[in-house]
Backbone as CSV, one residue per row, in Angstrom:
resi,resn,N_x,N_y,N_z,CA_x,CA_y,CA_z,C_x,C_y,C_z
1,MET,12.141,15.199,-29.390,11.678,13.902,-29.820,12.859,13.164,-30.450
2,THR,13.043,11.915,-30.078,14.108,11.078,-30.630,13.503,9.809,-31.212
3,ILE,13.943,9.474,-32.414,13.508,8.231,-33.045,14.736,7.379,-33.350
4,TYR,14.536,6.068,-33.418,15.601,5.110,-33.701,15.180,4.299,-34.913
5,PHE,16.101,4.135,-35.864,15.693,3.438,-37.083,16.864,2.839,-37.845
6,GLY,16.503,1.875,-38.681,17.345,1.313,-39.723,16.504,1.376,-40.988
7,TYR,17.026,0.900,-42.070,16.300,0.968,-43.337,15.943,-0.427,-43.836
8,GLU,14.752,-0.538,-44.424,14.306,-1.777,-45.055,14.372,-1.584,-46.568
9,LYS,15.048,-2.495,-47.245,15.324,-2.337,-48.674,14.080,-2.054,-49.521
10,PRO,12.991,-2.821,-49.413,11.835,-2.540,-50.283,11.269,-1.126,-50.084
11,GLN,11.247,-0.667,-48.844,10.736,0.680,-48.578,11.677,1.748,-49.126
12,VAL,12.976,1.523,-49.011,13.950,2.489,-49.535,13.866,2.551,-51.052
13,ILE,13.751,1.401,-51.703,13.620,1.374,-53.166,12.382,2.160,-53.584
14,GLN,11.267,1.968,-52.878,10.045,2.710,-53.190,10.259,4.210,-52.986
15,ALA,10.941,4.595,-51.920,11.198,6.015,-51.660,12.107,6.618,-52.726
16,LEU,13.089,5.859,-53.181,13.967,6.357,-54.242,13.195,6.521,-55.547
17,ARG,12.287,5.597,-55.840,11.427,5.759,-57.023,10.621,7.047,-56.900
18,TYR,10.056,7.252,-55.735,9.256,8.451,-55.483,10.105,9.699,-55.711
19,HIS,11.345,9.660,-55.209,12.253,10.800,-55.384,12.519,11.062,-56.864
20,PHE,12.881,10.025,-57.611,13.227,10.220,-59.013,12.031,10.694,-59.824
21,ILE,10.874,10.098,-59.591,9.705,10.453,-60.396,9.157,11.825,-60.009
22,SER,9.425,12.276,-58.800,8.934,13.598,-58.404,9.833,14.727,-58.905
23,ARG,10.997,14.393,-59.449,11.886,15.421,-60.007,11.270,15.952,-61.290
24,ARG,11.238,17.246,-61.422,10.557,17.886,-62.541,11.093,17.429,-63.902
25,GLU,12.412,17.413,-64.063,12.978,17.068,-65.370,12.677,15.622,-65.758
26,ILE,12.655,14.731,-64.800,12.338,13.330,-65.094,10.854,13.185,-65.406
27,ARG,10.019,13.908,-64.658,8.579,13.860,-64.915,8.266,14.360,-66.320
28,VAL,8.895,15.468,-66.736,8.676,16.007,-68.083,9.133,14.997,-69.135
29,MET,10.300,14.388,-68.903,10.803,13.405,-69.857,9.862,12.203,-69.957
30,LEU,9.354,11.722,-68.825,8.427,10.588,-68.853,7.141,10.936,-69.596
31,ILE,6.636,12.140,-69.388,5.427,12.571,-70.101,5.692,12.612,-71.603
32,LEU,6.820,13.199,-71.999,7.144,13.278,-73.425,7.323,11.891,-74.045
33,VAL,7.967,10.993,-73.329,8.155,9.633,-73.843,6.810,8.921,-73.970
34,ASN,5.911,9.128,-73.014,4.584,8.514,-73.109,3.780,9.102,-74.264
35,VAL,3.888,10.410,-74.484,3.213,11.030,-75.634,3.781,10.443,-76.927
36,PHE,5.097,10.291,-76.990,5.734,9.679,-78.155,5.220,8.252,-78.367
37,ALA,5.091,7.486,-77.286,4.608,6.103,-77.391,3.176,6.066,-77.908
38,ILE,2.329,6.939,-77.393,0.933,6.991,-77.855,0.875,7.413,-79.322
39,ALA,1.695,8.397,-79.690,1.729,8.847,-81.082,2.219,7.726,-82.002
40,SER,3.212,6.971,-81.553,3.717,5.887,-82.405,2.673,4.786,-82.573
41,ILE,1.886,4.519,-81.528,0.797,3.539,-81.649,-0.225,4.021,-82.675
42,ALA,-0.596,5.295,-82.561,-1.580,5.850,-83.492,-1.039,5.847,-84.924
43,LEU,0.206,6.265,-85.099,0.785,6.291,-86.446,0.907,4.886,-87.032
44,TYR,1.237,3.914,-86.208,1.308,2.532,-86.686,-0.089,2.025,-87.062
45,ALA,-1.083,2.347,-86.228,-2.459,1.909,-86.501,-2.981,2.497,-87.815
46,PHE,-2.569,3.732,-88.139,-3.015,4.372,-89.377,-2.095,4.067,-90.562
47,GLY,-1.112,3.209,-90.336,-0.224,2.806,-91.420,0.787,3.861,-91.830
48,LYS,1.074,4.818,-90.984,2.011,5.897,-91.317,3.465,5.535,-91.010
49,VAL,3.685,4.573,-90.114,5.050,4.122,-89.813,5.095,2.600,-89.919
50,THR,6.287,2.088,-90.135,6.454,0.639,-90.270,6.433,-0.032,-88.896
51,ALA,6.289,-1.337,-88.931,6.292,-2.108,-87.684,7.636,-1.977,-86.976
52,MET,8.725,-1.916,-87.734,10.055,-1.793,-87.127,10.193,-0.465,-86.372
53,ALA,9.697,0.610,-86.928,9.752,1.906,-86.238,8.918,1.863,-84.961
54,PHE,7.748,1.249,-85.037,6.897,1.124,-83.853,7.575,0.271,-82.784
55,LEU,8.156,-0.859,-83.176,8.824,-1.741,-82.217,10.058,-1.078,-81.600
56,THR,10.785,-0.308,-82.382,11.947,0.418,-81.852,11.505,1.432,-80.807
57,GLY,10.469,2.183,-81.110,9.933,3.149,-80.142,9.430,2.465,-78.881
58,SER,8.759,1.336,-79.051,8.251,0.585,-77.896,9.397,0.054,-77.042
59,PHE,10.448,-0.448,-77.689,11.613,-0.948,-76.965,12.261,0.174,-76.148
60,LEU,12.422,1.337,-76.748,13.016,2.472,-76.027,12.144,2.884,-74.843
61,TRP,10.827,2.853,-75.005,9.911,3.188,-73.911,10.088,2.199,-72.763
62,ILE,10.151,0.910,-73.091,10.312,-0.124,-72.057,11.646,0.045,-71.331
63,VAL,12.714,0.290,-72.075,14.034,0.480,-71.457,14.016,1.669,-70.499
64,LEU,13.415,2.763,-70.906,13.353,3.948,-70.045,12.556,3.668,-68.775
65,MET,11.412,3.035,-68.904,10.583,2.745,-67.732,11.287,1.782,-66.774
66,VAL,11.912,0.747,-67.312,12.647,-0.202,-66.466,13.807,0.511,-65.769
67,SER,14.471,1.408,-66.482,15.590,2.149,-65.883,15.143,2.969,-64.689
68,PHE,14.079,3.733,-64.836,13.630,4.595,-63.737,12.967,3.811,-62.617
69,TRP,12.346,2.693,-62.938,11.592,1.967,-61.920,12.438,0.949,-61.161
70,PHE,13.401,0.324,-61.842,14.183,-0.739,-61.206,15.679,-0.439,-61.120
71,ILE,16.297,-0.107,-62.236,17.757,-0.008,-62.287,18.287,1.161,-61.466
72,LEU,17.791,2.359,-61.701,18.301,3.543,-61.003,18.138,3.458,-59.486
73,PRO,16.952,3.113,-58.954,16.848,2.967,-57.491,17.755,1.868,-56.944
74,GLY,17.899,0.773,-57.678,18.765,-0.317,-57.228,20.223,0.095,-57.156
75,ILE,20.689,0.840,-58.146,22.076,1.313,-58.148,22.322,2.250,-56.974
76,VAL,21.411,3.188,-56.753,21.578,4.132,-55.641,21.571,3.389,-54.315
77,TYR,20.678,2.424,-54.157,20.615,1.661,-52.904,21.919,0.908,-52.652
78,ARG,22.445,0.248,-53.672,23.680,-0.529,-53.502,24.890,0.354,-53.209
79,LYS,24.942,1.546,-53.795,26.108,2.419,-53.611,26.093,3.175,-52.290
80,ALA,24.926,3.402,-51.704,24.830,4.213,-50.484,24.967,3.330,-49.249
81,ALA,26.049,3.497,-48.529,26.270,2.728,-47.297,25.286,3.136,-46.203
82,THR,24.720,4.313,-46.327,23.780,4.839,-45.325,22.655,3.863,-45.026
83,PHE,22.159,3.184,-46.036,20.982,2.337,-45.864,21.271,1.028,-45.133
84,LYS,22.511,0.782,-44.794,22.876,-0.463,-44.115,23.204,-0.257,-42.638
85,HIS,22.998,0.949,-42.120,23.344,1.272,-40.732,22.102,1.579,-39.900
86,GLU,22.292,1.597,-38.599,21.248,1.982,-37.644,21.533,3.409,-37.177
87,PHE,20.477,4.192,-36.992,20.616,5.594,-36.607,19.643,5.954,-35.498
88,SER,19.935,7.073,-34.854,18.937,7.748,-34.026,18.907,9.186,-34.521
89,MET,17.758,9.797,-34.402,17.597,11.164,-34.865,16.807,11.922,-33.818
90,THR,17.364,13.050,-33.391,16.722,13.879,-32.380,16.257,15.170,-33.032
91,PHE,14.994,15.485,-32.817,14.396,16.691,-33.384,14.112,17.668,-32.255
92,GLU,14.665,18.876,-32.378,14.454,19.927,-31.383,13.902,21.152,-32.084
93,ASP,13.596,22.195,-31.311,13.006,23.402,-31.892,13.929,24.129,-32.865
94,ASP,15.227,24.141,-32.590,16.126,24.918,-33.441,16.996,24.078,-34.379
95,ASN,17.071,22.755,-34.146,17.884,21.913,-35.017,17.450,20.452,-34.930
96,PHE,18.102,19.632,-35.727,17.904,18.187,-35.637,19.278,17.528,-35.726
97,THR,19.411,16.385,-35.059,20.699,15.703,-34.962,20.558,14.253,-35.402
98,LEU,21.466,13.836,-36.256,21.536,12.456,-36.710,22.715,11.804,-36.003
99,SER,22.458,10.676,-35.336,23.520,9.991,-34.594,23.698,8.571,-35.108
100,HIS,24.933,8.140,-35.076,25.344,6.826,-35.546,26.424,6.349,-34.595
101,GLU,26.758,5.088,-34.611,27.772,4.567,-33.690,29.134,5.242,-33.868
102,LYS,29.385,5.826,-35.041,30.673,6.474,-35.302,30.649,7.983,-35.075
103,GLY,29.517,8.543,-34.657,29.459,9.978,-34.408,28.077,10.543,-34.656
104,SER,28.000,11.867,-34.631,26.715,12.531,-34.863,26.947,13.849,-35.586
105,LYS,25.882,14.355,-36.181,25.930,15.618,-36.913,24.613,16.334,-36.690
106,SER,24.710,17.636,-36.393,23.515,18.465,-36.202,23.400,19.470,-37.335
107,TRP,22.166,19.777,-37.696,21.883,20.794,-38.696,20.799,21.713,-38.153
108,PRO,20.876,23.000,-38.445,19.737,23.872,-38.126,18.618,23.581,-39.127
109,TRP,17.398,23.844,-38.740,16.273,23.607,-39.648,16.429,24.410,-40.933
110,THR,17.103,25.551,-40.858,17.274,26.399,-42.043,18.168,25.749,-43.100
111,ALA,18.891,24.679,-42.744,19.725,23.971,-43.727,18.874,23.202,-44.732
112,LEU,17.613,22.965,-44.381,16.725,22.209,-45.269,16.022,23.139,-46.242
113,LYS,16.040,22.772,-47.508,15.367,23.546,-48.547,13.865,23.257,-48.545
114,ASN,13.523,21.973,-48.456,12.118,21.577,-48.418,12.020,20.124,-47.956
115,TYR,10.795,19.632,-47.874,10.577,18.231,-47.521,9.425,17.689,-48.345
116,VAL,9.414,16.378,-48.475,8.328,15.677,-49.159,7.977,14.485,-48.282
117,GLU,6.702,14.185,-48.200,6.270,13.017,-47.437,5.799,11.941,-48.406
118,SER,6.324,10.745,-48.241,5.891,9.592,-49.027,5.280,8.584,-48.053
119,PRO,4.747,7.471,-48.530,4.059,6.549,-47.620,4.880,6.073,-46.422
120,HIS,6.185,5.871,-46.590,6.988,5.325,-45.495,8.048,6.274,-44.949
121,PHE,8.235,7.442,-45.585,9.347,8.314,-45.216,8.975,9.788,-45.256
122,PHE,9.775,10.563,-44.527,9.871,11.999,-44.736,11.187,12.201,-45.483
123,HIS,11.135,12.838,-46.652,12.337,13.126,-47.430,12.748,14.548,-47.065
124,LEU,13.859,14.709,-46.379,14.347,16.028,-45.984,15.423,16.452,-46.983
125,TYR,15.137,17.504,-47.767,16.032,17.929,-48.842,16.919,19.088,-48.403
126,PHE,18.236,18.880,-48.554,19.202,19.951,-48.332,19.342,20.783,-49.602
127,ASP,19.249,20.145,-50.743,19.165,20.784,-52.055,18.455,19.793,-52.979
128,SER,18.409,20.085,-54.264,17.604,19.238,-55.157,18.150,17.818,-55.304
129,ARG,19.420,17.598,-54.993,20.009,16.268,-55.156,20.449,15.632,-53.843
130,SER,20.492,16.390,-52.779,20.966,15.882,-51.496,19.808,15.844,-50.506
131,PHE,19.496,14.643,-50.048,18.361,14.504,-49.144,18.611,13.374,-48.168
132,PHE,17.801,13.347,-47.121,17.893,12.296,-46.124,16.510,11.703,-45.929
133,LEU,16.436,10.379,-45.875,15.167,9.691,-45.670,14.984,9.397,-44.185
134,VAL,13.896,9.896,-43.622,13.565,9.629,-42.223,12.389,8.659,-42.215
135,PRO,12.616,7.402,-41.823,11.536,6.409,-41.848,10.472,6.689,-40.790
136,LYS,9.231,6.585,-41.206,8.131,6.762,-40.253,8.080,5.610,-39.259
137,ASN,8.569,4.431,-39.658,8.516,3.299,-38.736,9.528,3.422,-37.595
138,GLY,10.346,4.477,-37.611,11.222,4.766,-36.478,10.460,5.373,-35.314
139,CYS,9.278,5.886,-35.605,8.425,6.460,-34.559,7.720,5.329,-33.812
140,LYS,7.408,5.592,-32.545,6.780,4.558,-31.703,5.373,4.203,-32.163
141,ASP,4.617,5.230,-32.567,3.218,5.012,-32.944,2.767,6.122,-33.883
142,THR,1.500,6.072,-34.290,0.983,7.069,-35.232,0.935,8.461,-34.622
143,ASP,0.774,8.549,-33.307,0.786,9.863,-32.661,2.159,10.518,-32.792
144,GLU,3.211,9.722,-32.654,4.559,10.278,-32.796,4.839,10.659,-34.252
145,VAL,4.319,9.877,-35.211,4.448,10.236,-36.629,3.759,11.570,-36.873
146,HIS,2.559,11.736,-36.312,1.819,12.988,-36.470,2.579,14.157,-35.844
147,ALA,3.149,13.949,-34.667,3.913,15.014,-33.998,5.142,15.391,-34.827
148,LEU,5.821,14.400,-35.389,6.982,14.675,-36.233,6.561,15.412,-37.500
149,ARG,5.456,15.001,-38.096,4.930,15.674,-39.287,4.644,17.144,-38.985
150,GLN,4.016,17.412,-37.847,3.701,18.795,-37.463,4.974,19.613,-37.262
151,LEU,5.971,19.025,-36.607,7.232,19.727,-36.379,7.918,20.051,-37.705
152,ILE,7.964,19.089,-38.601,8.597,19.323,-39.903,7.823,20.377,-40.687
153,LYS,6.494,20.330,-40.638,5.671,21.339,-41.326,5.959,22.745,-40.819
154,GLU,6.146,22.877,-39.511,6.436,24.188,-38.919,7.806,24.714,-39.334
155,LYS,8.770,23.825,-39.462,10.163,24.241,-39.643,10.637,24.285,-41.094
156,VAL,9.989,23.528,-41.979,10.482,23.385,-43.356,9.325,23.572,-44.322
157,LYS,9.603,24.235,-45.459,8.531,24.381,-46.446,8.352,23.081,-47.215
158,LYS,7.121,22.815,-47.597,6.808,21.576,-48.316,7.193,21.736,-49.782
159,GLY,7.797,20.685,-50.337,8.263,20.724,-51.731,7.269,20.204,-52.705
């Protein structure tokens, strides 16, 4: 099976958000920051902390959320030249090949640690920080998306 694709910025930004928020350490940090925010609201309501302490905590919460939701995905998108090119990708029983006008590279399925499926992409992870986004809109139709999903499920463990 061969698919042809380019990347659309809004979908890539959403996929990068999904990647960052699905990382365990970031998820734990977000939970702790939200617990801190709820605790600061409660402590302020009961008069245990001053308004300045509450506002400082709220400001830090807002900065963290804006960073993970807007700034970090935007920086990664701007720095990665990958998202500005057109590709073809061929999936076979023993490997998959990524092709570009300047060349191609093949990997055995065993090179992938795991995969994650998001609304618009299959995230193929080589390790916890190195991954490739395969857009579902590169497939001709929903049947081809389903066939690709089945192939990836057979070859790679789900993360």
